[in-house]
């Protein structure tokens, strides 16, 4: 093993500030694993992080990305969960092993404030990694820790979405495609929106029952109303934030649930919350998930041999291009990087 490794690093904000740097390969201390990273995937959060829009006070230099998979290269003293050669993924928030989210965990997330997965070798406490199902390719495995687990937490842990229930999913990005796959496994009737007809056709082949182009039909909540015979859906996977929330509120049935996950359509807008109280609507925030939830999701993925939707794989040297591609919104599912 050489003593140095390559890592993608930004020292100031901006996509053009991402540079390949040489760093020492760390050695594992007690309870730590040295992981040789094989693949990473990009999340919208990583784009915001590099641009300085997620945390303007972020300490740099920083290695971006929370999601990745690798092989255990060296095991530190007092480790007993994993051996050399095991294929593992770091969890999103170190120390969050089970139970509800807690404030401190936000200070221990990979890809900001802790260094992330876009490096050849990564040191992680063995308590903060999970084993990865064999049937997944490295790129598929790299797609699941954040986007997959967030969708799982909404559809299965916070829901659950039950057979025959109506599930509305916004967009066809990383989280939304996993929500579609978990919605299909749950036996839901699925309505999906996108700004692109080709993506909607692909979503249909994956099991979506109804599609709406939100560009052709800006009042897409009326279309949801029509499709559901005026009843509304039982659940909404809300990735747009305040820019779409009012329409999601109008799409859900009285007593239904909205899983508030993202802010793709902006962070500020006037919002009429009256229907939320008048119709007993549940708005449930979702932040990724615990290690226990990740392990449960992996069991379900392995039983059903679910293949994460990987849109495009970039090389490690093409990281900036990969981010630009994610920013363009052309992708369907996940954008990955082979390390
Ligand atoms: N809370 C959490 O724990 C958590 C975890 C992961 C992600 N997130 C957040 O969830 C959101 C999605 O993340 P992601 O990684 O899945 O993003 P992504 O892969 O970049 O998804 C982007 C897609 O969302 C769709 N979209 C964009 N604007 C939209 C709008 N106004 N209405 C409906 N769809 C819209 C577009 O799909 P079409 O091209 O099909 O229109 C776009 O391609 C982000 O805000 C992210 O920060 C939160």
Coordinates of C-alpha atoms and ligand atoms in Angstrom, one line a residue:
X1 CA 0.0 0.0 0.0
X2 CA 1.4 3.4 -0.9
X3 CA 1.6 6.0 1.8
X4 CA -0.4 8.6 -0.1
X5 CA -3.8 8.7 -1.6
X6 CA -5.9 10.9 -3.9
X7 CA -8.9 12.8 -2.6
X8 CA -11.3 15.4 -4.2
X9 CA -11.1 18.5 -2.0
X10 CA -12.5 22.0 -2.0
X11 CA -10.8 24.8 -0.1
X12 CA -13.3 27.5 -1.0
X13 CA -16.9 27.4 -2.2
X14 CA -17.7 26.7 -5.9
X15 CA -17.8 23.7 -8.2
X16 CA -14.6 25.1 -10.0
X17 CA -12.8 24.9 -6.6
X18 CA -13.0 21.1 -6.5
X19 CA -9.5 19.7 -7.0
X20 CA -7.7 16.4 -6.8
X21 CA -5.2 16.5 -3.9
X22 CA -2.7 14.1 -2.5
X23 CA -3.0 13.2 1.2
X24 CA -1.5 10.7 3.6
X25 CA -3.3 7.4 4.0
X26 CA -4.4 7.3 7.7
X27 CA -3.9 4.3 9.9
X28 CA -6.8 2.9 11.9
X29 CA -6.8 3.4 15.6
X30 CA -8.8 1.4 18.2
X31 CA -12.3 0.6 16.9
X32 CA -11.6 2.1 13.4
X33 CA -11.6 0.6 9.9
X34 CA -9.5 1.8 7.0
X35 CA -11.8 1.5 4.0
X36 CA -10.5 1.5 0.4
X37 CA -13.3 3.4 -1.4
X38 CA -14.6 1.9 -4.6
X39 CA -17.5 4.2 -5.6
X40 CA -19.4 7.2 -4.4
X41 CA -22.7 8.8 -5.4
X42 CA -23.8 12.4 -5.5
X43 CA -26.7 13.9 -3.7
X44 CA -28.3 17.3 -4.1
X45 CA -27.0 18.1 -0.7
X46 CA -23.4 17.6 -1.9
X47 CA -24.0 20.1 -4.7
X48 CA -25.3 22.7 -2.1
X49 CA -22.4 21.9 0.2
X50 CA -19.7 22.6 -2.5
X51 CA -21.6 25.7 -3.6
X52 CA -21.7 27.1 0.0
X53 CA -25.5 27.0 0.1
X54 CA -25.8 24.3 2.7
X55 CA -23.6 25.6 5.4
X56 CA -21.9 28.9 4.6
X57 CA -19.8 28.4 7.8
X58 CA -18.5 25.0 6.7
X59 CA -14.9 24.4 7.7
X60 CA -12.5 23.7 4.8
X61 CA -10.6 21.9 3.3
X62 CA -13.4 19.4 2.8
X63 CA -13.8 16.1 1.0
X64 CA -17.4 16.1 -0.3
X65 CA -20.1 13.4 -0.5
X66 CA -21.8 11.3 2.1
X67 CA -22.5 8.2 0.1
X68 CA -20.0 5.5 -0.9
X69 CA -18.9 1.9 -0.7
X70 CA -15.6 0.3 -0.2
X71 CA -13.6 -2.7 1.0
X72 CA -12.1 -2.9 4.5
X73 CA -8.4 -2.7 3.9
X74 CA -7.1 -2.6 7.5
X75 CA -8.9 -3.3 10.8
X76 CA -7.8 -1.4 14.0
X77 CA -7.5 -2.9 17.4
X78 CA -10.7 -3.9 19.3
X79 CA -12.8 -4.2 16.2
X80 CA -15.1 -7.3 16.0
X81 CA -17.9 -6.5 13.6
X82 CA -15.9 -6.6 10.3
X83 CA -12.8 -8.3 8.8
X84 CA -10.4 -7.3 6.0
X85 CA -12.1 -7.7 2.6
X86 CA -15.6 -7.0 3.9
X87 CA -17.6 -4.7 1.6
X88 CA -19.1 -1.8 3.6
X89 CA -20.7 1.6 3.5
X90 CA -20.2 4.4 6.0
X91 CA -23.6 5.5 7.5
X92 CA -24.7 9.1 6.9
X93 CA -24.4 10.3 10.5
X94 CA -21.9 8.8 12.8
X95 CA -23.3 7.6 16.1
X96 CA -26.9 7.3 14.9
X97 CA -27.4 3.6 15.3
X98 CA -31.1 3.4 16.2
X99 CA -34.0 5.4 17.5
X100 CA -35.1 8.9 16.4
X101 CA -32.7 11.5 15.1
X102 CA -31.0 13.7 17.6
X103 CA -29.4 17.1 17.4
X104 CA -25.7 16.0 17.9
X105 CA -25.8 13.7 14.9
X106 CA -26.0 16.6 12.5
X107 CA -22.4 17.4 13.5
X108 CA -21.2 14.0 12.5
X109 CA -22.4 13.7 8.9
X110 CA -20.0 12.7 6.1
X111 CA -19.4 15.1 3.3
X112 CA -19.7 18.1 5.7
X113 CA -18.9 18.7 8.5
X114 CA -16.8 15.5 8.4
X115 CA -14.8 14.5 5.4
X116 CA -16.8 12.5 2.9
X117 CA -16.4 9.6 0.5
X118 CA -14.6 11.1 -2.5
X119 CA -11.2 9.8 -1.3
X120 CA -9.4 6.6 -2.0
X121 CA -9.1 5.7 1.6
X122 CA -11.4 6.6 4.4
X123 CA -11.1 6.0 8.2
X124 CA -14.5 5.3 9.9
X125 CA -15.4 3.9 13.3
X126 CA -16.5 0.3 12.8
X127 CA -19.8 1.1 14.6
X128 CA -20.6 3.5 11.8
X129 CA -20.5 1.2 8.8
X130 CA -22.9 -1.4 7.5
X131 CA -22.4 -4.5 5.4
X132 CA -23.5 -4.3 1.8
X133 CA -25.5 -7.0 -0.1
X134 CA -23.3 -9.0 -2.5
X135 CA -25.7 -8.7 -5.5
X136 CA -25.2 -5.0 -5.8
X137 CA -22.5 -3.5 -8.0
X138 CA -20.2 -0.9 -6.3
X139 CA -22.0 1.9 -8.1
X140 CA -25.4 0.6 -7.1
X141 CA -24.3 0.1 -3.5
X142 CA -22.9 3.7 -3.5
X143 CA -26.4 5.0 -4.5
X144 CA -28.2 3.8 -1.4
X145 CA -26.9 5.2 1.9
X146 CA -28.6 8.7 1.7
X147 CA -31.1 8.6 -1.1
X148 CA -32.2 5.0 -0.6
X149 CA -32.4 5.2 3.1
X150 CA -34.3 8.5 3.0
X151 CA -36.9 7.0 0.7
X152 CA -37.0 3.8 2.9
X153 CA -37.5 5.9 6.1
X154 CA -40.4 7.8 4.5
X155 CA -42.2 4.9 2.7
X156 CA -41.5 2.1 5.3
X157 CA -40.4 3.5 8.7
X158 CA -42.5 6.7 8.9
X159 CA -45.4 5.6 6.8
X160 CA -45.8 2.8 6.4
X161 CA -47.3 2.9 2.9
X162 CA -49.8 0.0 2.8
X163 CA -51.0 -2.2 -0.1
X164 CA -53.5 -0.4 -2.2
X165 CA -52.8 3.0 -0.8
X166 CA -52.1 5.9 -3.2
X167 CA -48.6 7.3 -3.2
X168 CA -47.6 10.6 -4.9
X169 CA -43.9 11.0 -5.7
X170 CA -42.5 14.3 -7.0
X171 CA -39.7 14.2 -9.6
X172 CA -37.4 11.4 -10.8
X173 CA -34.2 12.2 -8.9
X174 CA -32.3 9.9 -6.5
X175 CA -34.7 9.9 -3.6
X176 CA -37.8 9.7 -5.8
X177 CA -36.6 6.7 -7.8
X178 CA -36.0 4.7 -4.5
X179 CA -39.4 5.9 -3.3
X180 CA -40.9 4.5 -6.5
X181 CA -39.2 1.1 -6.0
X182 CA -40.2 0.9 -2.3
X183 CA -43.7 2.0 -3.2
X184 CA -43.9 -0.8 -5.7
X185 CA -42.7 -3.3 -3.1
X186 CA -45.3 -2.0 -0.7
X187 CA -48.1 -2.6 -3.2
X188 CA -49.1 1.1 -3.5
X189 CA -50.8 2.7 -6.4
X190 CA -48.3 5.3 -7.6
X191 CA -48.6 8.7 -9.2
X192 CA -45.3 10.3 -10.2
X193 CA -44.6 13.8 -11.5
X194 CA -41.7 15.0 -13.7
X195 CA -40.8 17.9 -16.0
X196 CA -39.8 15.4 -18.7
X197 CA -42.1 12.9 -20.6
X198 CA -39.3 10.5 -21.4
X199 CA -38.5 10.2 -17.7
X200 CA -42.2 9.6 -17.0
X201 CA -42.3 6.8 -19.6
X202 CA -39.3 5.2 -17.8
X203 CA -41.0 5.6 -14.4
X204 CA -44.0 3.7 -15.9
X205 CA -41.8 0.8 -16.9
X206 CA -40.7 0.7 -13.2
X207 CA -44.2 0.4 -11.9
X208 CA -45.7 3.9 -11.7
X209 CA -49.4 3.7 -12.5
X210 CA -50.1 7.4 -13.3
X211 CA -47.8 10.1 -14.6
X212 CA -48.1 13.9 -14.6
X213 CA -45.8 16.4 -16.4
X214 CA -45.6 19.3 -14.0
X215 CA -44.4 21.6 -16.8
X216 CA -47.4 20.9 -19.0
X217 CA -49.7 20.9 -16.1
X218 CA -48.5 23.5 -13.6
X219 CA -51.6 22.9 -11.5
X220 CA -50.7 19.3 -11.1
X221 CA -52.6 19.0 -7.9
X222 CA -55.8 19.2 -9.9
X223 CA -54.7 16.2 -12.0
X224 CA -54.0 14.3 -8.8
X225 CA -57.5 15.2 -7.7
X226 CA -58.9 13.9 -11.0
X227 CA -56.8 10.6 -10.9
X228 CA -57.9 9.8 -7.4
X229 CA -61.6 10.6 -8.1
X230 CA -61.5 13.7 -5.9
X231 CA -60.3 11.8 -2.8
X232 CA -56.6 12.7 -2.8
X233 CA -53.6 10.5 -2.2
X234 CA -52.7 8.8 1.1
X235 CA -49.0 9.8 1.0
X236 CA -46.7 12.3 -0.7
X237 CA -43.0 12.1 -1.1
X238 CA -42.3 15.9 -1.0
X239 CA -38.8 16.8 -2.4
X240 CA -39.7 20.3 -3.6
X241 CA -40.1 22.1 -0.3
X242 CA -42.2 25.3 0.0
X243 CA -42.2 25.7 -3.8
X244 CA -44.4 22.6 -4.1
X245 CA -45.7 22.0 -0.6
X246 CA -49.0 23.9 -1.1
X247 CA -49.8 21.7 -4.1
X248 CA -48.8 18.6 -2.1
X249 CA -51.2 19.7 0.7
X250 CA -54.0 20.0 -1.9
X251 CA -53.1 16.6 -3.3
X252 CA -53.3 14.6 -0.1
X253 CA -56.6 13.2 1.4
X254 CA -57.8 14.4 4.8
X255 CA -55.7 12.5 7.4
X256 CA -53.0 11.7 4.8
X257 CA -49.3 12.1 5.2
X258 CA -46.7 14.4 3.5
X259 CA -43.0 13.4 4.0
X260 CA -41.0 16.6 3.8
X261 CA -37.6 15.6 2.4
X262 CA -36.2 18.3 0.2
X263 CA -36.0 21.9 -1.0
X264 CA -35.6 21.5 -4.7
X265 CA -38.2 24.1 -5.5
X266 CA -36.8 26.7 -3.1
X267 CA -36.7 27.5 0.6
X268 CA -39.1 30.5 0.8
X269 CA -42.6 31.1 -0.6
X270 CA -46.0 32.2 0.8
X271 CA -47.8 29.2 2.2
X272 CA -51.5 28.6 3.2
X273 CA -51.4 26.1 5.9
X274 CA -55.1 26.2 6.7
X275 CA -55.9 22.8 5.0
X276 CA -53.2 21.1 7.1
X277 CA -55.2 21.7 10.3
X278 CA -58.7 21.7 8.8
X279 CA -58.0 18.3 7.2
X280 CA -55.9 16.7 9.8
X281 CA -52.9 16.3 7.5
X282 CA -49.6 15.0 8.8
X283 CA -46.5 16.7 7.7
X284 CA -43.6 14.5 8.7
X285 CA -40.0 15.6 8.3
X286 CA -37.5 13.0 7.2
X287 CA -33.7 13.0 7.7
X288 CA -32.0 10.0 6.1
X289 CA -32.2 7.2 8.8
X290 CA -30.3 5.2 11.5
X291 CA -27.9 2.3 11.0
X292 CA -30.7 -0.1 12.1
X293 CA -33.0 1.3 9.4
X294 CA -30.1 1.0 6.8
X295 CA -29.6 -2.6 7.8
X296 CA -33.3 -3.4 7.5
X297 CA -33.4 -1.7 4.1
X298 CA -30.5 -3.8 2.9
X299 CA -32.3 -7.0 4.0
X300 CA -35.3 -5.9 1.9
X301 CA -33.2 -4.9 -1.1
X302 CA -31.4 -8.3 -1.0
X303 CA -34.6 -10.4 -0.7
X304 CA -36.2 -8.6 -3.7
X305 CA -32.9 -8.0 -5.6
X306 CA -33.9 -4.4 -6.1
X307 CA -31.5 -2.7 -8.5
X308 CA -30.9 1.0 -7.7
X309 CA -31.4 3.3 -10.7
X310 CA -27.9 4.4 -11.7
X311 CA -28.2 7.0 -14.5
X312 CA -24.5 7.6 -15.2
X313 CA -21.1 6.7 -13.8
X314 CA -18.2 9.2 -14.0
X315 CA -14.5 8.5 -13.3
X316 CA -12.9 9.9 -10.2
X317 CA -11.1 12.5 -12.4
X318 CA -14.4 13.6 -13.8
X319 CA -15.9 14.6 -10.4
X320 CA -16.6 18.2 -11.4
X321 CA -18.4 17.0 -14.6
X322 CA -20.4 14.7 -12.5
X323 CA -21.5 17.5 -10.2
X324 CA -22.4 19.7 -13.3
X325 CA -24.5 16.8 -14.7
X326 CA -26.4 16.5 -11.4
X327 CA -26.9 20.3 -11.4
X328 CA -28.3 20.2 -14.9
X329 CA -31.2 18.0 -13.7
X330 CA -30.9 15.7 -16.7
X331 CA -30.5 12.6 -14.6
X332 CA -33.0 9.9 -13.8
X333 CA -32.1 8.3 -10.5
X334 CA -28.5 8.4 -9.3
X335 CA -25.2 9.9 -10.5
X336 CA -22.2 7.9 -9.4
X337 CA -18.4 8.1 -9.4
X338 CA -16.0 5.2 -9.7
X339 CA -13.1 5.7 -7.4
Ligands
LIG1 N1 -34.2 15.0 4.3 C1 -33.2 14.2 3.9 O1 -32.7 13.3 4.7 C2 -32.8 14.2 2.5 C3 -32.0 13.1 2.0 C4 -31.7 13.1 0.6 C5 -32.1 14.2 -0.1 N2 -32.8 15.2 0.4 C6 -33.3 16.4 -0.4 O2 -34.3 15.9 -1.2 C7 -34.3 16.6 -2.5 C8 -34.0 15.5 -3.6 O3 -32.7 15.0 -3.5 P1 -32.1 14.1 -4.6 O4 -30.7 13.8 -4.2 O5 -33.1 13.0 -4.9 O6 -32.1 15.2 -5.8 P2 -31.8 14.9 -7.3 O7 -31.4 13.5 -7.6 O8 -30.9 16.0 -7.7 O9 -33.3 15.2 -7.9 C9 -33.5 16.2 -8.8 C10 -34.9 16.0 -9.5 O10 -35.9 16.5 -8.7 C11 -37.0 16.9 -9.6 N3 -37.4 18.3 -9.4 C12 -36.7 19.4 -9.3 N4 -37.5 20.4 -9.1 C13 -38.7 19.9 -9.0 C14 -40.0 20.5 -8.7 N5 -40.1 21.9 -8.6 N6 -41.0 19.7 -8.6 C15 -40.9 18.4 -8.8 N7 -39.8 17.8 -9.0 C16 -38.7 18.6 -9.1 C17 -36.4 16.8 -11.0 O11 -37.0 15.6 -11.6 P3 -37.6 15.7 -13.1 O12 -36.4 15.9 -14.0 O13 -38.2 14.4 -13.2 O14 -38.6 16.8 -13.2 C18 -34.9 16.7 -10.8 O15 -34.3 15.9 -11.8 C19 -33.1 17.6 -2.3 O16 -33.7 18.8 -1.9 C20 -32.2 17.0 -1.2 O17 -31.5 18.0 -0.6 C21 -33.1 15.2 1.7

